[in-house]
Structures are given as structure tokens and as C-alpha cells.
Amino acid sequence: QVQLVESGGGSVQAGGSLRLSCAASGYTYSSYCMGWFRQAPGKEREGVAGIATRGGNTYYTDSVKGRFTISQDNAKNMWYLQMNSLKPEDTAMYYCAAVCRYCGGEQVLRLCDYWGQGTQVTVSS
């Protein structure tokens, strides 16, 4: 059974940084994408960043390009989202996702089988 556990969320002021971590257990897939989604109150969930497990290509939604970096540590079954220059509009619940059939394109990540419980990120102005 695959379980994903996020950590690293919190409250910061605009311009600050946070690093989210996702720890996966029971996860042995090596041919899909994984990454991060977020959902703000009253808004639809959106793909933020994705990474191809094989090859390591990365994908980002336009609003975070140049500020967020996704990385993976396959040996530890973990992946990360380094978030710099945070803005109030980045405030959302962030979810890690695994075994995503597609990464890239406008949606960044699609058709993911496994999800974490979410970690809150709040950015104040």
C-alpha cells in the first residue's frame, strides 16, 4: 500500500522560503511522474510542479517558474519542493502526488493515483 506523507509547510512572510518534503512508503514505481499540487480556498486544485521519475525532467506551472524547484531522492523515496520568493498568492494546501500518468503541459501533472494528506502553506504580506 502506497502512503505519502508531506511535511514542511508553515507560515512565512512574503519573500520568504519553505521546503516541502514528501516521504513515500510502499512505492516502487519507476516509470511515472510525481510532484506537487495545491489548492487555495475557493479555487480549483492546480498542478504546481512535476518531475519524471526516470530522467528527472521537471515541469512547473507558469506562476512558480524561477521561484520553486522540485527535486527527488529516489534512494530515499522522497521528493521535495523548494519554494523561494513566496507570495501571498502561493497560500494554499499543498499535496504531493505519485504515480501520475502524465507530466508537463499546461496542467503540469495529470491522472495521479496516490495523494498525501496535504500541508498548509500560508504567506502573509
PDB file of C-alpha atoms in Angstrom:
ATOM      1  CA  GLN A   1       0.000   0.000   0.000  1.00  0.00           C
ATOM      2  CA  VAL A   2       1.450   3.337  -1.059  1.00  0.00           C
ATOM      3  CA  GLN A   3       1.421   6.104   1.535  1.00  0.00           C
ATOM      4  CA  LEU A   4       2.599   9.656   1.027  1.00  0.00           C
ATOM      5  CA  VAL A   5       3.327  11.980   3.918  1.00  0.00           C
ATOM      6  CA  GLU A   6       4.060  15.668   3.421  1.00  0.00           C
ATOM      7  CA  SER A   7       5.932  17.901   5.808  1.00  0.00           C
ATOM      8  CA  GLY A   8       7.491  21.337   5.838  1.00  0.00           C
ATOM      9  CA  GLY A   9       4.500  23.611   5.498  1.00  0.00           C
ATOM     10  CA  GLY A  10       4.046  26.656   7.686  1.00  0.00           C
ATOM     11  CA  SER A  11       3.571  30.385   7.790  1.00  0.00           C
ATOM     12  CA  VAL A  12       6.057  32.837   6.320  1.00  0.00           C
ATOM     13  CA  GLN A  13       6.147  36.431   5.209  1.00  0.00           C
ATOM     14  CA  ALA A  14       6.215  37.376   1.574  1.00  0.00           C
ATOM     15  CA  GLY A  15       9.669  36.904   0.133  1.00  0.00           C
ATOM     16  CA  GLY A  16      10.439  34.032   2.467  1.00  0.00           C
ATOM     17  CA  SER A  17      11.184  30.393   1.714  1.00  0.00           C
ATOM     18  CA  LEU A  18       9.856  26.989   2.655  1.00  0.00           C
ATOM     19  CA  ARG A  19      10.868  23.478   1.701  1.00  0.00           C
ATOM     20  CA  LEU A  20       8.197  20.824   1.438  1.00  0.00           C
ATOM     21  CA  SER A  21       9.071  17.155   1.689  1.00  0.00           C
ATOM     22  CA  CYS A  22       7.102  14.107   0.633  1.00  0.00           C
ATOM     23  CA  ALA A  23       8.009  10.707   2.018  1.00  0.00           C
ATOM     24  CA  ALA A  24       6.677   7.698   0.149  1.00  0.00           C
ATOM     25  CA  SER A  25       6.334   4.208   1.527  1.00  0.00           C
ATOM     26  CA  GLY A  26       5.324   1.114  -0.401  1.00  0.00           C
ATOM     27  CA  TYR A  27       6.297   2.986  -3.558  1.00  0.00           C
ATOM     28  CA  THR A  28       8.312   1.106  -6.119  1.00  0.00           C
ATOM     29  CA  TYR A  29       7.146   2.630  -9.395  1.00  0.00           C
ATOM     30  CA  SER A  30       9.905   3.959 -11.556  1.00  0.00           C
ATOM     31  CA  SER A  31       8.220   4.912 -14.780  1.00  0.00           C
ATOM     32  CA  TYR A  32       5.812   7.648 -13.841  1.00  0.00           C
ATOM     33  CA  CYS A  33       5.801  11.229 -12.697  1.00  0.00           C
ATOM     34  CA  MET A  34       5.370  12.616  -9.234  1.00  0.00           C
ATOM     35  CA  GLY A  35       5.037  16.070  -7.903  1.00  0.00           C
ATOM     36  CA  TRP A  36       3.003  18.685  -6.127  1.00  0.00           C
ATOM     37  CA  PHE A  37      -0.461  20.166  -6.386  1.00  0.00           C
ATOM     38  CA  ARG A  38      -2.007  22.972  -4.412  1.00  0.00           C
ATOM     39  CA  GLN A  39      -5.494  24.141  -3.670  1.00  0.00           C
ATOM     40  CA  ALA A  40      -6.435  27.516  -2.272  1.00  0.00           C
ATOM     41  CA  PRO A  41      -9.841  28.174  -0.689  1.00  0.00           C
ATOM     42  CA  GLY A  42     -12.479  28.645  -3.342  1.00  0.00           C
ATOM     43  CA  LYS A  43     -10.137  27.673  -6.157  1.00  0.00           C
ATOM     44  CA  GLU A  44      -9.572  24.540  -8.170  1.00  0.00           C
ATOM     45  CA  ARG A  45      -6.653  22.285  -7.456  1.00  0.00           C
ATOM     46  CA  GLU A  46      -3.707  23.025  -9.720  1.00  0.00           C
ATOM     47  CA  GLY A  47      -0.538  21.206 -10.584  1.00  0.00           C
ATOM     48  CA  VAL A  48       2.446  23.173  -9.324  1.00  0.00           C
ATOM     49  CA  ALA A  49       5.496  21.086 -10.143  1.00  0.00           C
ATOM     50  CA  GLY A  50       6.192  17.663 -11.567  1.00  0.00           C
ATOM     51  CA  ILE A  51       9.223  15.502 -12.089  1.00  0.00           C
ATOM     52  CA  ALA A  52       9.682  12.410 -14.213  1.00  0.00           C
ATOM     53  CA  THR A  53      10.985   9.609 -12.025  1.00  0.00           C
ATOM     54  CA  ARG A  54      13.056   8.315 -14.908  1.00  0.00           C
ATOM     55  CA  GLY A  55      15.182  11.021 -16.436  1.00  0.00           C
ATOM     56  CA  GLY A  56      14.366  13.714 -13.936  1.00  0.00           C
ATOM     57  CA  ASN A  57      12.754  16.208 -16.322  1.00  0.00           C
ATOM     58  CA  THR A  58      10.933  18.886 -14.377  1.00  0.00           C
ATOM     59  CA  TYR A  59       7.786  20.848 -15.101  1.00  0.00           C
ATOM     60  CA  TYR A  60       6.260  23.909 -13.455  1.00  0.00           C
ATOM     61  CA  THR A  61       3.172  25.988 -13.692  1.00  0.00           C
ATOM     62  CA  ASP A  62       3.979  29.441 -15.035  1.00  0.00           C
ATOM     63  CA  SER A  63       3.277  31.273 -11.784  1.00  0.00           C
ATOM     64  CA  VAL A  64       6.073  29.482  -9.908  1.00  0.00           C
ATOM     65  CA  LYS A  65       8.762  29.208 -12.568  1.00  0.00           C
ATOM     66  CA  GLY A  66      12.024  30.641 -11.330  1.00  0.00           C
ATOM     67  CA  ARG A  67      10.862  30.525  -7.710  1.00  0.00           C
ATOM     68  CA  PHE A  68      10.060  26.859  -6.987  1.00  0.00           C
ATOM     69  CA  THR A  69      12.304  23.848  -7.547  1.00  0.00           C
ATOM     70  CA  ILE A  70      11.220  20.231  -7.432  1.00  0.00           C
ATOM     71  CA  SER A  71      13.755  17.507  -6.737  1.00  0.00           C
ATOM     72  CA  GLN A  72      13.779  13.836  -5.892  1.00  0.00           C
ATOM     73  CA  ASP A  73      15.853  11.382  -3.922  1.00  0.00           C
ATOM     74  CA  ASN A  74      14.947   8.009  -5.362  1.00  0.00           C
ATOM     75  CA  ALA A  75      17.135   6.147  -2.888  1.00  0.00           C
ATOM     76  CA  LYS A  76      15.048   7.540  -0.043  1.00  0.00           C
ATOM     77  CA  ASN A  77      11.724   7.529  -1.894  1.00  0.00           C
ATOM     78  CA  MET A  78      11.333  11.211  -1.201  1.00  0.00           C
ATOM     79  CA  TRP A  79      10.765  14.319  -3.218  1.00  0.00           C
ATOM     80  CA  TYR A  80      10.900  17.965  -2.336  1.00  0.00           C
ATOM     81  CA  LEU A  81       9.581  21.349  -3.306  1.00  0.00           C
ATOM     82  CA  GLN A  82      11.881  24.254  -2.532  1.00  0.00           C
ATOM     83  CA  MET A  83       9.792  27.414  -2.565  1.00  0.00           C
ATOM     84  CA  ASN A  84      11.585  30.756  -2.652  1.00  0.00           C
ATOM     85  CA  SER A  85      10.353  34.313  -3.010  1.00  0.00           C
ATOM     86  CA  LEU A  86       6.972  33.268  -1.723  1.00  0.00           C
ATOM     87  CA  LYS A  87       3.977  35.454  -2.453  1.00  0.00           C
ATOM     88  CA  PRO A  88       0.613  35.731  -0.691  1.00  0.00           C
ATOM     89  CA  GLU A  89      -0.989  34.108  -3.735  1.00  0.00           C
ATOM     90  CA  ASP A  90       1.049  30.966  -3.020  1.00  0.00           C
ATOM     91  CA  THR A  91      -1.074  30.420   0.091  1.00  0.00           C
ATOM     92  CA  ALA A  92      -2.765  27.034  -0.266  1.00  0.00           C
ATOM     93  CA  MET A  93      -2.868  23.466   0.909  1.00  0.00           C
ATOM     94  CA  TYR A  94      -0.084  21.628  -0.863  1.00  0.00           C
ATOM     95  CA  TYR A  95      -0.371  17.944  -1.747  1.00  0.00           C
ATOM     96  CA  CYS A  96       2.234  15.572  -3.031  1.00  0.00           C
ATOM     97  CA  ALA A  97       1.162  13.048  -5.620  1.00  0.00           C
ATOM     98  CA  ALA A  98       2.685   9.906  -7.066  1.00  0.00           C
ATOM     99  CA  VAL A  99       2.205   7.556  -9.995  1.00  0.00           C
ATOM    100  CA  CYS A 100       0.999  10.343 -12.230  1.00  0.00           C
ATOM    101  CA  ARG A 101       0.452   9.151 -15.781  1.00  0.00           C
ATOM    102  CA  TYR A 102       1.309  12.463 -17.399  1.00  0.00           C
ATOM    103  CA  CYS A 103       3.576  15.363 -16.539  1.00  0.00           C
ATOM    104  CA  GLY A 104       4.173  18.502 -18.488  1.00  0.00           C
ATOM    105  CA  GLY A 105       1.846  20.671 -20.483  1.00  0.00           C
ATOM    106  CA  GLU A 106      -0.480  23.277 -19.111  1.00  0.00           C
ATOM    107  CA  GLN A 107      -1.718  21.119 -16.231  1.00  0.00           C
ATOM    108  CA  VAL A 108       1.802  20.052 -15.178  1.00  0.00           C
ATOM    109  CA  LEU A 109       0.532  16.727 -13.708  1.00  0.00           C
ATOM    110  CA  ARG A 110      -2.447  14.538 -14.564  1.00  0.00           C
ATOM    111  CA  LEU A 111      -4.009  11.246 -13.568  1.00  0.00           C
ATOM    112  CA  CYS A 112      -2.223  10.618 -10.289  1.00  0.00           C
ATOM    113  CA  ASP A 113      -3.036   7.500  -8.291  1.00  0.00           C
ATOM    114  CA  TYR A 114      -1.723   8.418  -4.857  1.00  0.00           C
ATOM    115  CA  TRP A 115      -2.009  11.537  -2.751  1.00  0.00           C
ATOM    116  CA  GLY A 116      -0.706  12.803   0.545  1.00  0.00           C
ATOM    117  CA  GLN A 117      -2.881  14.370   3.213  1.00  0.00           C
ATOM    118  CA  GLY A 118      -1.670  17.891   2.496  1.00  0.00           C
ATOM    119  CA  THR A 119       0.397  20.502   4.270  1.00  0.00           C
ATOM    120  CA  GLN A 120      -0.681  24.116   4.672  1.00  0.00           C
ATOM    121  CA  VAL A 121       1.428  26.959   3.337  1.00  0.00           C
ATOM    122  CA  THR A 122       0.435  30.468   4.384  1.00  0.00           C
ATOM    123  CA  VAL A 123       2.238  33.528   3.072  1.00  0.00           C
ATOM    124  CA  SER A 124       1.465  36.887   4.649  1.00  0.00           C
ATOM    125  CA  SER A 125       2.091  40.242   3.049  1.00  0.00           C
TER     126      SER A 125
END
